[in-house]
mmCIF file of C-alpha atoms in Angstrom:
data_model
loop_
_atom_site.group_PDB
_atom_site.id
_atom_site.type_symbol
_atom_site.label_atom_id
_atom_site.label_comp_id
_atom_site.label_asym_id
_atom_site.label_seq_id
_atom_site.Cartn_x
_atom_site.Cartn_y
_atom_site.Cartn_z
ATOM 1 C CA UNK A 110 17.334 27.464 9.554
ATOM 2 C CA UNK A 111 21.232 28.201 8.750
ATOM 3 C CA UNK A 112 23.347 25.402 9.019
ATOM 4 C CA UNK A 113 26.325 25.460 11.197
ATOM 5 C CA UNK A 114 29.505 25.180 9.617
ATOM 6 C CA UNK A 115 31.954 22.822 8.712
ATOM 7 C CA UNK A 116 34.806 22.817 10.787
ATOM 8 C CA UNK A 117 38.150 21.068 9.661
ATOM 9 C CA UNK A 118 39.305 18.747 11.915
ATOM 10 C CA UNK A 119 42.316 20.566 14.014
ATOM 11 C CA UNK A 120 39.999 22.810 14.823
ATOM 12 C CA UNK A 121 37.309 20.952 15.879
ATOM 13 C CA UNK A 122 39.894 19.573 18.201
ATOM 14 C CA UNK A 123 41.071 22.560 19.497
ATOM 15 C CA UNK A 124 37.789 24.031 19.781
ATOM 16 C CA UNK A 125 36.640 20.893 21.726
ATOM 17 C CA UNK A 126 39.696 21.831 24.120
ATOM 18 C CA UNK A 127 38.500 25.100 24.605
ATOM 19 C CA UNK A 128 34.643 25.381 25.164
ATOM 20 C CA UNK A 129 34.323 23.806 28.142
ATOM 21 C CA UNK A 130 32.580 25.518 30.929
ATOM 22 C CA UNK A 131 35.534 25.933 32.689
ATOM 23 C CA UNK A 132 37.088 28.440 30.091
ATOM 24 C CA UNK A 133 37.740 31.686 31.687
ATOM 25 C CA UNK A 134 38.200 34.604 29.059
ATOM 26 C CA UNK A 135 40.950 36.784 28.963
ATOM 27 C CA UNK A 136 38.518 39.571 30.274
ATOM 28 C CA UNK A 137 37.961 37.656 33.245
ATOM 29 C CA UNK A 138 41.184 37.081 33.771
ATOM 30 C CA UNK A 139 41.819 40.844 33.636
ATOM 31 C CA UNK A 140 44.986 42.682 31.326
ATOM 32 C CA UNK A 141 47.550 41.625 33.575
ATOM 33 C CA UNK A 142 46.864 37.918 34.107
ATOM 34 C CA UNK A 143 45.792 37.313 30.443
ATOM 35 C CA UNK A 144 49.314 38.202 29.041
ATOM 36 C CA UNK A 145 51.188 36.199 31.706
ATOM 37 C CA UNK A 146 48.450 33.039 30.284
ATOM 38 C CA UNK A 147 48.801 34.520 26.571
ATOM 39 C CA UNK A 148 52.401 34.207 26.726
ATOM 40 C CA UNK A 149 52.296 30.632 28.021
ATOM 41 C CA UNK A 150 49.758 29.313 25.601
ATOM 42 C CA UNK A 151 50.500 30.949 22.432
ATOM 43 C CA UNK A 152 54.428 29.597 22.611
ATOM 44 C CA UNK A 153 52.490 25.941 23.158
ATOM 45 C CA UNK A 154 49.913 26.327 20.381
ATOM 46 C CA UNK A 155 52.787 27.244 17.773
ATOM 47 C CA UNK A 156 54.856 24.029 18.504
ATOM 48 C CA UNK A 157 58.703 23.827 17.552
ATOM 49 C CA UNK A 158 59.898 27.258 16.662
ATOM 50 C CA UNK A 159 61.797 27.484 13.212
ATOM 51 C CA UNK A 160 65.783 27.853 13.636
ATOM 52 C CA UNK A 161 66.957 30.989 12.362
ATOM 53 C CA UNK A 162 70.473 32.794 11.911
ATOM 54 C CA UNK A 163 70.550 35.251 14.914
ATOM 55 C CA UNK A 164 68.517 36.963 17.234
ATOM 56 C CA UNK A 165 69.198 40.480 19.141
ATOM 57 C CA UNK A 166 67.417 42.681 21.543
ATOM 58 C CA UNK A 167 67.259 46.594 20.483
ATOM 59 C CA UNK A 168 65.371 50.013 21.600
ATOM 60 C CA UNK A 169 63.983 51.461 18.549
ATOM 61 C CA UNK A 170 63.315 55.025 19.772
ATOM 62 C CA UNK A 171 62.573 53.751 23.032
ATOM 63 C CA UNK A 172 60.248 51.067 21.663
ATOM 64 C CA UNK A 173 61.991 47.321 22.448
ATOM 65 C CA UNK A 174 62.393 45.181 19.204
ATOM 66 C CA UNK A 175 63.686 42.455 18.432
ATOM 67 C CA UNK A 176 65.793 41.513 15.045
ATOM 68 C CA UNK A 177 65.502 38.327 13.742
ATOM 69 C CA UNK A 178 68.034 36.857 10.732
ATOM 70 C CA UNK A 179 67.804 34.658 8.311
ATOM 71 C CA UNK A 180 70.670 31.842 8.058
ATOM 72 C CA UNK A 181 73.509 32.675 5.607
ATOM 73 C CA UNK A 182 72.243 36.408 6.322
ATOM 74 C CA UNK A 183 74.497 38.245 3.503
ATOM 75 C CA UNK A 184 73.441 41.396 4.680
ATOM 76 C CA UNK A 185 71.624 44.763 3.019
ATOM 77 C CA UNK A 186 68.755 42.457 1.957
ATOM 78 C CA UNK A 187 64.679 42.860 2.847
ATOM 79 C CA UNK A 188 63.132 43.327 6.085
ATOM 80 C CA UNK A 189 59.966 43.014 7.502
ATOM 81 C CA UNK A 190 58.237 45.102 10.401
ATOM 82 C CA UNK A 191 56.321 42.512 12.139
ATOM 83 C CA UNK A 192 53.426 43.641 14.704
ATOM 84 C CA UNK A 193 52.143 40.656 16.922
ATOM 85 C CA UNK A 194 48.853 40.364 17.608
ATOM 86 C CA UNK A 195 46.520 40.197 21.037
ATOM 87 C CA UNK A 196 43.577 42.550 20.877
ATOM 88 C CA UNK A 197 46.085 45.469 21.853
ATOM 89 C CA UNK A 198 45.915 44.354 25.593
ATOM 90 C CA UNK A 199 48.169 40.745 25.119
ATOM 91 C CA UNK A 200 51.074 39.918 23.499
ATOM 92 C CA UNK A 201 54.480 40.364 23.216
ATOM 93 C CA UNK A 202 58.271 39.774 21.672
ATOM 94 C CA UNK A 203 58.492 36.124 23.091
ATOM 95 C CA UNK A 204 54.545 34.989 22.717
ATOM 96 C CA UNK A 205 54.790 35.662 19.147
ATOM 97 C CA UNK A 206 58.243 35.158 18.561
ATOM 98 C CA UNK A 207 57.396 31.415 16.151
ATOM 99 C CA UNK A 208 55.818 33.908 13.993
ATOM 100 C CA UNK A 209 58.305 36.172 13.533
ATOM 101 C CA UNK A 210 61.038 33.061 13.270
ATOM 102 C CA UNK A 211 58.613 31.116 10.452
ATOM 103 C CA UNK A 212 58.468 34.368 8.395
ATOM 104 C CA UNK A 213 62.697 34.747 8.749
ATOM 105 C CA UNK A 214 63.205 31.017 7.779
ATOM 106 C CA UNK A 215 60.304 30.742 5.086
ATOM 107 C CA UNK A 216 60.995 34.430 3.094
ATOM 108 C CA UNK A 217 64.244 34.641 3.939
ATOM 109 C CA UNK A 218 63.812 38.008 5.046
ATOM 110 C CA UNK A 219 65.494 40.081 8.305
ATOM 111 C CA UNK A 220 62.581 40.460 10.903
ATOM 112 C CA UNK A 221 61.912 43.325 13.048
ATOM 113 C CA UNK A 222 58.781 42.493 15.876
ATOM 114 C CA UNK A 223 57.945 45.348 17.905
ATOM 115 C CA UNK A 224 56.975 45.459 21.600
ATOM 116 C CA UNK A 225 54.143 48.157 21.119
ATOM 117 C CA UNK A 226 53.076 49.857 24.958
ATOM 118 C CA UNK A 227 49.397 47.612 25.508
ATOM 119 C CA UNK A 228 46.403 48.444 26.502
ATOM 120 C CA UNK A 229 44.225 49.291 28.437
ATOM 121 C CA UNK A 230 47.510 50.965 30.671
ATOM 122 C CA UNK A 231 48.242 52.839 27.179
ATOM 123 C CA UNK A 232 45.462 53.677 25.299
ATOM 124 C CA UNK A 233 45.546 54.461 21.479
ATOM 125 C CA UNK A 234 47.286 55.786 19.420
ATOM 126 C CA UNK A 235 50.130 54.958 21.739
ATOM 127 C CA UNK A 236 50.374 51.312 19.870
ATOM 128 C CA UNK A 237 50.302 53.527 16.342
ATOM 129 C CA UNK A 238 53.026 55.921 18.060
ATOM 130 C CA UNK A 239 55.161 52.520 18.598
ATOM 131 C CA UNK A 240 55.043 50.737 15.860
ATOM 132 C CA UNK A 241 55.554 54.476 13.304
ATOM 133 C CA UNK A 242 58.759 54.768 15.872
ATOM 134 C CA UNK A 243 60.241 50.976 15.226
ATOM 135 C CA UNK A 244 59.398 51.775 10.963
ATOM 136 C CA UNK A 245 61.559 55.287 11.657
ATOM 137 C CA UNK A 246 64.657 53.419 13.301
ATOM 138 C CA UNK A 247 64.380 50.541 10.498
ATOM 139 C CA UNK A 248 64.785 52.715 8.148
ATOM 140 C CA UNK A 249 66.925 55.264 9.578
ATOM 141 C CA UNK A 250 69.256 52.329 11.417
ATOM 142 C CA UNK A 251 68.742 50.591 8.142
ATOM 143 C CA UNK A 252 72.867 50.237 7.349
ATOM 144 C CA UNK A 253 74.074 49.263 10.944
ATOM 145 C CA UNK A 254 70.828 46.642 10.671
ATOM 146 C CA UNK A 255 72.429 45.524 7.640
ATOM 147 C CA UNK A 256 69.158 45.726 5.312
ATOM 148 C CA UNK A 257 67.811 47.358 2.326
ATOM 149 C CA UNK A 258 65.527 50.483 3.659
ATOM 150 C CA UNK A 259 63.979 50.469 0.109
ATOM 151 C CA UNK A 260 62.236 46.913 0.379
ATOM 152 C CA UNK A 261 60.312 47.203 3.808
ATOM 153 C CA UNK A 262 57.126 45.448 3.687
ATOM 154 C CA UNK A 263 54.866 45.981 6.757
ATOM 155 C CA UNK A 264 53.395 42.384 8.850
ATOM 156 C CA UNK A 265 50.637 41.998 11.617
ATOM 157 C CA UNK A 266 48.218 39.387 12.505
ATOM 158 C CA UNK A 267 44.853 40.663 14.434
ATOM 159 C CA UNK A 268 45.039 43.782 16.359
ATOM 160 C CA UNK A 269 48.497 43.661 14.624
ATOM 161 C CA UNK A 270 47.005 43.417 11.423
ATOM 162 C CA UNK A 271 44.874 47.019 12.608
ATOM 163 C CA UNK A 272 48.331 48.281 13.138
ATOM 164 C CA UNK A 273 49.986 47.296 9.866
ATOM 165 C CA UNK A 274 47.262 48.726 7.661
ATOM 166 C CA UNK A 275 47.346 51.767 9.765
ATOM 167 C CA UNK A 276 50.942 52.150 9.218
ATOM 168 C CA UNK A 277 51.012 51.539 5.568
ATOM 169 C CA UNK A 278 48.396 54.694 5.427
ATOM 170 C CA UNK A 279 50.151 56.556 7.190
ATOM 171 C CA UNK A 280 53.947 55.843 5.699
ATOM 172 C CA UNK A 281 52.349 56.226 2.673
ATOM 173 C CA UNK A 282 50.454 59.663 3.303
ATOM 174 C CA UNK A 283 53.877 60.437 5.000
ATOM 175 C CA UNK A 284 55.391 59.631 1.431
ATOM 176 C CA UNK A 285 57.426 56.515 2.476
ATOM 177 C CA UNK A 286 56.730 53.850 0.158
ATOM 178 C CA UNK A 287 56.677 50.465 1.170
ATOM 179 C CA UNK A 288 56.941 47.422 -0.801
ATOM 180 C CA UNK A 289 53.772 45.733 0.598
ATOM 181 C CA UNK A 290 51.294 44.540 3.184
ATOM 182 C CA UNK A 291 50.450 41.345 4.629
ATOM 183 C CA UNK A 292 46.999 41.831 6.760
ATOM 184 C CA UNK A 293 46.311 38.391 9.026
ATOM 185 C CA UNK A 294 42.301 38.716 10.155
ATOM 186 C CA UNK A 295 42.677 42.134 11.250
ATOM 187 C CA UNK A 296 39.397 44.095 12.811
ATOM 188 C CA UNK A 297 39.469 47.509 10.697
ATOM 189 C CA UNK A 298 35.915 48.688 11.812
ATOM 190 C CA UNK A 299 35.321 50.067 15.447
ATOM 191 C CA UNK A 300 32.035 49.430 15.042
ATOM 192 C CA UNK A 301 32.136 45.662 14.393
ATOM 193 C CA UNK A 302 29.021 45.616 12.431
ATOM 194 C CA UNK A 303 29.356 43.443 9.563
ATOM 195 C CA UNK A 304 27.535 40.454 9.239
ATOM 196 C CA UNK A 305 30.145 37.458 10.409
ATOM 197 C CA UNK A 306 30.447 39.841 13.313
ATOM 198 C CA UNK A 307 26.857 38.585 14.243
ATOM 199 C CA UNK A 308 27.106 34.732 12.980
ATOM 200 C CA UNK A 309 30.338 33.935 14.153
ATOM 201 C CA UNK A 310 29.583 35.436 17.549
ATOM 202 C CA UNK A 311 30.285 32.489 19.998
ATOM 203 C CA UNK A 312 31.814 29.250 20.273
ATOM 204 C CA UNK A 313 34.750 29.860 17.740
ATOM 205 C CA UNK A 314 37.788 30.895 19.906
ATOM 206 C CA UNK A 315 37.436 34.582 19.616
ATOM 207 C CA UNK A 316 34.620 35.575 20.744
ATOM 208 C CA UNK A 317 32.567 39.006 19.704
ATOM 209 C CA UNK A 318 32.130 39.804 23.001
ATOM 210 C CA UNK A 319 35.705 39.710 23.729
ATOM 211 C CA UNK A 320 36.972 41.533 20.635
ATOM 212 C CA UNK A 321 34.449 44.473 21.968
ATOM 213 C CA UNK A 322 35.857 44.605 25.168
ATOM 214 C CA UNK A 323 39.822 44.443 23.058
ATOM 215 C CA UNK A 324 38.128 47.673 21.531
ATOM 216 C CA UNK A 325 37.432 49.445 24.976
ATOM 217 C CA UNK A 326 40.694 48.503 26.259
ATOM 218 C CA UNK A 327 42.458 50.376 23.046
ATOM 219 C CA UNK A 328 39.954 53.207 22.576
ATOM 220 C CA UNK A 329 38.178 54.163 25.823
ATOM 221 C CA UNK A 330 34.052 54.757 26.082
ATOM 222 C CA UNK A 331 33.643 56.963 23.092
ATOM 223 C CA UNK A 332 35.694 56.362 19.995
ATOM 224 C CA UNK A 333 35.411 58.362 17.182
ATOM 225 C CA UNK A 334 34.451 55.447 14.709
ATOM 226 C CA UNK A 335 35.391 57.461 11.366
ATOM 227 C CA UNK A 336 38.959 57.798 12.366
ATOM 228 C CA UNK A 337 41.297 55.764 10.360
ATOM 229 C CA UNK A 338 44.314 55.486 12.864
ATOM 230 C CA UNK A 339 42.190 53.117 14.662
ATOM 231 C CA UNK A 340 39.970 52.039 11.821
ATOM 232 C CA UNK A 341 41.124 51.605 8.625
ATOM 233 C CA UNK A 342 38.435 50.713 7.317
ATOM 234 C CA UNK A 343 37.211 54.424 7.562
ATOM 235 C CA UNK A 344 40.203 56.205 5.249
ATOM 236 C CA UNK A 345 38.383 58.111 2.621
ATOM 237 C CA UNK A 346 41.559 57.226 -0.232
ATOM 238 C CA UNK A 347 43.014 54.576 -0.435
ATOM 239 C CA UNK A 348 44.406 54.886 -3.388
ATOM 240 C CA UNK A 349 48.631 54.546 -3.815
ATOM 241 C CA UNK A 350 48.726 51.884 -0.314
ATOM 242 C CA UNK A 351 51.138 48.974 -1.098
ATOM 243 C CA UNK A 352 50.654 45.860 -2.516
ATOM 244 C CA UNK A 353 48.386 43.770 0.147
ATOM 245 C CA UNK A 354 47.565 40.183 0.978
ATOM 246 C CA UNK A 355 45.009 39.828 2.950
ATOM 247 C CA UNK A 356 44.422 36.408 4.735
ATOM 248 C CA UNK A 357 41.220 35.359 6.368
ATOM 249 C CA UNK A 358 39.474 32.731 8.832
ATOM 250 C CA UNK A 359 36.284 31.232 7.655
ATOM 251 C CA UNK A 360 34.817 30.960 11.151
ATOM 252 C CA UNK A 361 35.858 34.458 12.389
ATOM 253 C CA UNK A 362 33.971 37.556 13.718
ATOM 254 C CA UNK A 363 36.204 39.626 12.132
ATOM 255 C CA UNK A 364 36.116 37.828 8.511
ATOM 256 C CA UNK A 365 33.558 40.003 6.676
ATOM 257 C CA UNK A 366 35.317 43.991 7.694
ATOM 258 C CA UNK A 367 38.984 42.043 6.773
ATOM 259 C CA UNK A 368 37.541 41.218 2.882
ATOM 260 C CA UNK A 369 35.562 44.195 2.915
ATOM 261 C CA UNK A 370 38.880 46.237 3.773
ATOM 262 C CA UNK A 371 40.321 44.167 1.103
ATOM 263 C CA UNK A 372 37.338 45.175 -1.651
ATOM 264 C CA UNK A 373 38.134 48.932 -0.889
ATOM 265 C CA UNK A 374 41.793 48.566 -1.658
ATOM 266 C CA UNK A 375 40.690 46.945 -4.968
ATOM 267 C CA UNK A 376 38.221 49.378 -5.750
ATOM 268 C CA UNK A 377 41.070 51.890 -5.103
ATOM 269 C CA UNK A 378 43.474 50.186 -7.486
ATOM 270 C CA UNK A 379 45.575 48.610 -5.183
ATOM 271 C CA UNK A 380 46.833 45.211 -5.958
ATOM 272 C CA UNK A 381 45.246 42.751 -3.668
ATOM 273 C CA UNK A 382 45.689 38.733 -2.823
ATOM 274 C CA UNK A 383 42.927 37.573 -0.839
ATOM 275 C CA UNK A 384 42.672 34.047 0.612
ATOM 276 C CA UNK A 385 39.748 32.382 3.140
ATOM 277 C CA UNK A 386 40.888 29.438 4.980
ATOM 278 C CA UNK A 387 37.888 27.257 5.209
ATOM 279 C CA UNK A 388 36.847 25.534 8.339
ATOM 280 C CA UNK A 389 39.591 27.136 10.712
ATOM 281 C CA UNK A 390 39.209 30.272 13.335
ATOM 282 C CA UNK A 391 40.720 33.545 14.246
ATOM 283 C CA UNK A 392 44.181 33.085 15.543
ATOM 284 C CA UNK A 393 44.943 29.808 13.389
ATOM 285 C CA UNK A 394 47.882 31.269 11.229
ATOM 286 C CA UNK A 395 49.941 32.032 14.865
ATOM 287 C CA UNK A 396 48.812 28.146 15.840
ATOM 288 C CA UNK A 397 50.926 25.692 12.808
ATOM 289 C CA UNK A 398 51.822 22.815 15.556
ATOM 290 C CA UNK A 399 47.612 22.607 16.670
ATOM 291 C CA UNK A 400 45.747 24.271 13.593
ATOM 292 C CA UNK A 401 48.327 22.558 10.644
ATOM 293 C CA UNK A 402 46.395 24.955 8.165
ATOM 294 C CA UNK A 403 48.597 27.404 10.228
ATOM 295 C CA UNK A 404 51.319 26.046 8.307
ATOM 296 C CA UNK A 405 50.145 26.811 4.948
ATOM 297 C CA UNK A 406 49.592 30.243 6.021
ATOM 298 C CA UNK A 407 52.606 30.616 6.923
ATOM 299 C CA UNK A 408 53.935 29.737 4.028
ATOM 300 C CA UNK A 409 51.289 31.929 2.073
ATOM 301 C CA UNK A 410 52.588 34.977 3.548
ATOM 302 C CA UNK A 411 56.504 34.054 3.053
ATOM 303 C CA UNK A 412 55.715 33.887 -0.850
ATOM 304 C CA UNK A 413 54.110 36.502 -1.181
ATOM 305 C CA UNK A 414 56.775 38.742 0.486
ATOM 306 C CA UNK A 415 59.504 36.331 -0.919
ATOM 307 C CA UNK A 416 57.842 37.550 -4.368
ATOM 308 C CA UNK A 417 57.016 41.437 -3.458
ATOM 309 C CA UNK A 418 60.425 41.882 -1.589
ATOM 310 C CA UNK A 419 62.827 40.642 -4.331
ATOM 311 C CA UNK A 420 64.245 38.162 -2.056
ATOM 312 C CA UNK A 421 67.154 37.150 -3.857
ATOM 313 C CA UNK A 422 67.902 33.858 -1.921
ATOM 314 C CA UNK A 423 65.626 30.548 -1.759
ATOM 315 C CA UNK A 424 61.678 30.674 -0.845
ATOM 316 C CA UNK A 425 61.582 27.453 1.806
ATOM 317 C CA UNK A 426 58.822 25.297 2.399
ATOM 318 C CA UNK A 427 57.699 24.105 6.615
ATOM 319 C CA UNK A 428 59.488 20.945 5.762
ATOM 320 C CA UNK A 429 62.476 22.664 4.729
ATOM 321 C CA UNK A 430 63.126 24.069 8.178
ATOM 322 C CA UNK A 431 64.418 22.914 11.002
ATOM 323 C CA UNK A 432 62.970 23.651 14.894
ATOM 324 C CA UNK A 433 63.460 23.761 18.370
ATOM 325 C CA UNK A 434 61.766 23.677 20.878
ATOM 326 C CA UNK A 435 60.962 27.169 22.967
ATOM 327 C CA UNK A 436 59.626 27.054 26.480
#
């Protein structure tokens, strides 16, 4: 008999919050209702949102973005391409807008979040389409931004995560070289087969059934499961991606295909940082003011691009920023 896990203790809590037999899942709910409920709760679970510099509204090729600053913002420094997670269905600039702040503050790095089209109303590669669009205007709008289009590094959490380690393929088969990659739990694998895919299946947050029915939304009834704009896991070469850190949940379906994707980027020659957070779920590192471990992802992530990007100002700590409070 396998014993259960341990789970630390802010997730226990949460997890006690959430498997009641009330719980309606976001299929249930339906696309529509789920990101209207997504939005509410995910600006909730984060807490107080880091203070940052500025904030502005743009249309990147007709994709909405949004630019985030840094404080003291001196201009022509390192940006980040940030891609919000939410099974490709939920999610959006405001839901995971704490994210996008705590990377600004932490690194201090400018940071562009895209609004990718969702599915199922826009099936892929329409997400892929989106996010390739926001990296073209970075770097082509890259003086007017007022940042350096040689030290892009590409950010995504989740189905976000899918969509940054698609992008840094294809930027990099597309001979634009980016500076690194920062991979949050993301599924790479269509086919969800790997063995946490199976042990983790229920009564963690994210549930396998639910991250099957994320895949139908984004692909239809009959993916091709060897194509790499959907599944990265799939690229035959990986050899030449950027840098990578890959961060992972111990109590996640998707936590085996993330550290697999991880081993074939090593195997390729890629320089990899891997990290398991122990006890703690998919969805934790979007969660700081509920999941605290959060936190220290959060700060894991702003090194590592602090260190990868060049960042020529100061690499802050959570208790070095100050918040407010986002409704």
């Amino acid at each position: 008999m396998t014993a259960r896990p341990r789970i630390e203790l802010a997730t226990a809590a949460y997890l006690r919050r959430l498997n009641v037999p009330s719980r309606t899942s976001e299929e249930e709910m339906g696309a529509a209702d789920a990101r209207e409920f997504n939005r509410k709760a995910l600006v909730a679970e984060f807490g107080p949102q880091p203070v940052v510099g500025a904030m502005a509204d743009h249309l990147a090729g007709g994709v909405p973005v949004r630019v985030f600053r840094p404080a003291g913002d001196a201009g022509a420094g390192p940006v980040v391409l940030y891609i919000h997670g939410g099974g490709w269905t939920v999610g959006d600039l405001d839901s995971h807008a704490g994210v996008s702040r705590a990377l600004c503050a932490l690194a201090g790095v400018t940071v562009v979040a895209v609004d990718y089209r969702l599915a199922p109303e826009h099936r892929y590669p329409a997400a892929v389409e989106d996010c390739e669009a926001a990296l073209e205007w970075l770097a082509a709008h890259a003086d007017d931004l007022g940042v350096d289009p040689r030290a892009i590094a590409v950010v995504g959490d989740s189905s976000g995560g899918n969509l940054a380690a698609v992008i840094a393929q294809r930027a990099t088969a597309a001979g634009v070289r980016l500076r690194c990659q920062v991979l949050v739990y993301p599924p790479v694998d269509s086919r969800s087969r790997s063995k946490s895919f199976e042990t983790m299946a229920t009564g963690y947050g994210l549930e396998a059934a639910e991250m099957l029915w994320y895949w139908s939304n984004y692909l239809g009834e009959a993916p091709k499961a060897d194509d790499p704009g959907h599944s990265p896991l799939a690229a035959h070469d990986l050899h030449g991606l950027p840098p990578a850190l890959i961060l992972t949940a111990e109590l996640d379906p998707l936590r085996d295909e993330a550290e697999e994707y991880g081993a074939a980027l090593v195997a390729a020659d890629v320089p990899v940082s891997m990290r398991r957070f122990a006890g703690t779920i998919h969805g934790f590192f979007r969660m700081p003011g509920t999941i605290p471990l959060g936190r220290v992802a959060l700060e894991s992530a702003a090194a590592f691009l602090h260190s990868r990007l060049s960042v020529t100002g100061p690499l802050r700590s959570w208790d070095d920023l100050s918040f407010e409070v986002v409704i």
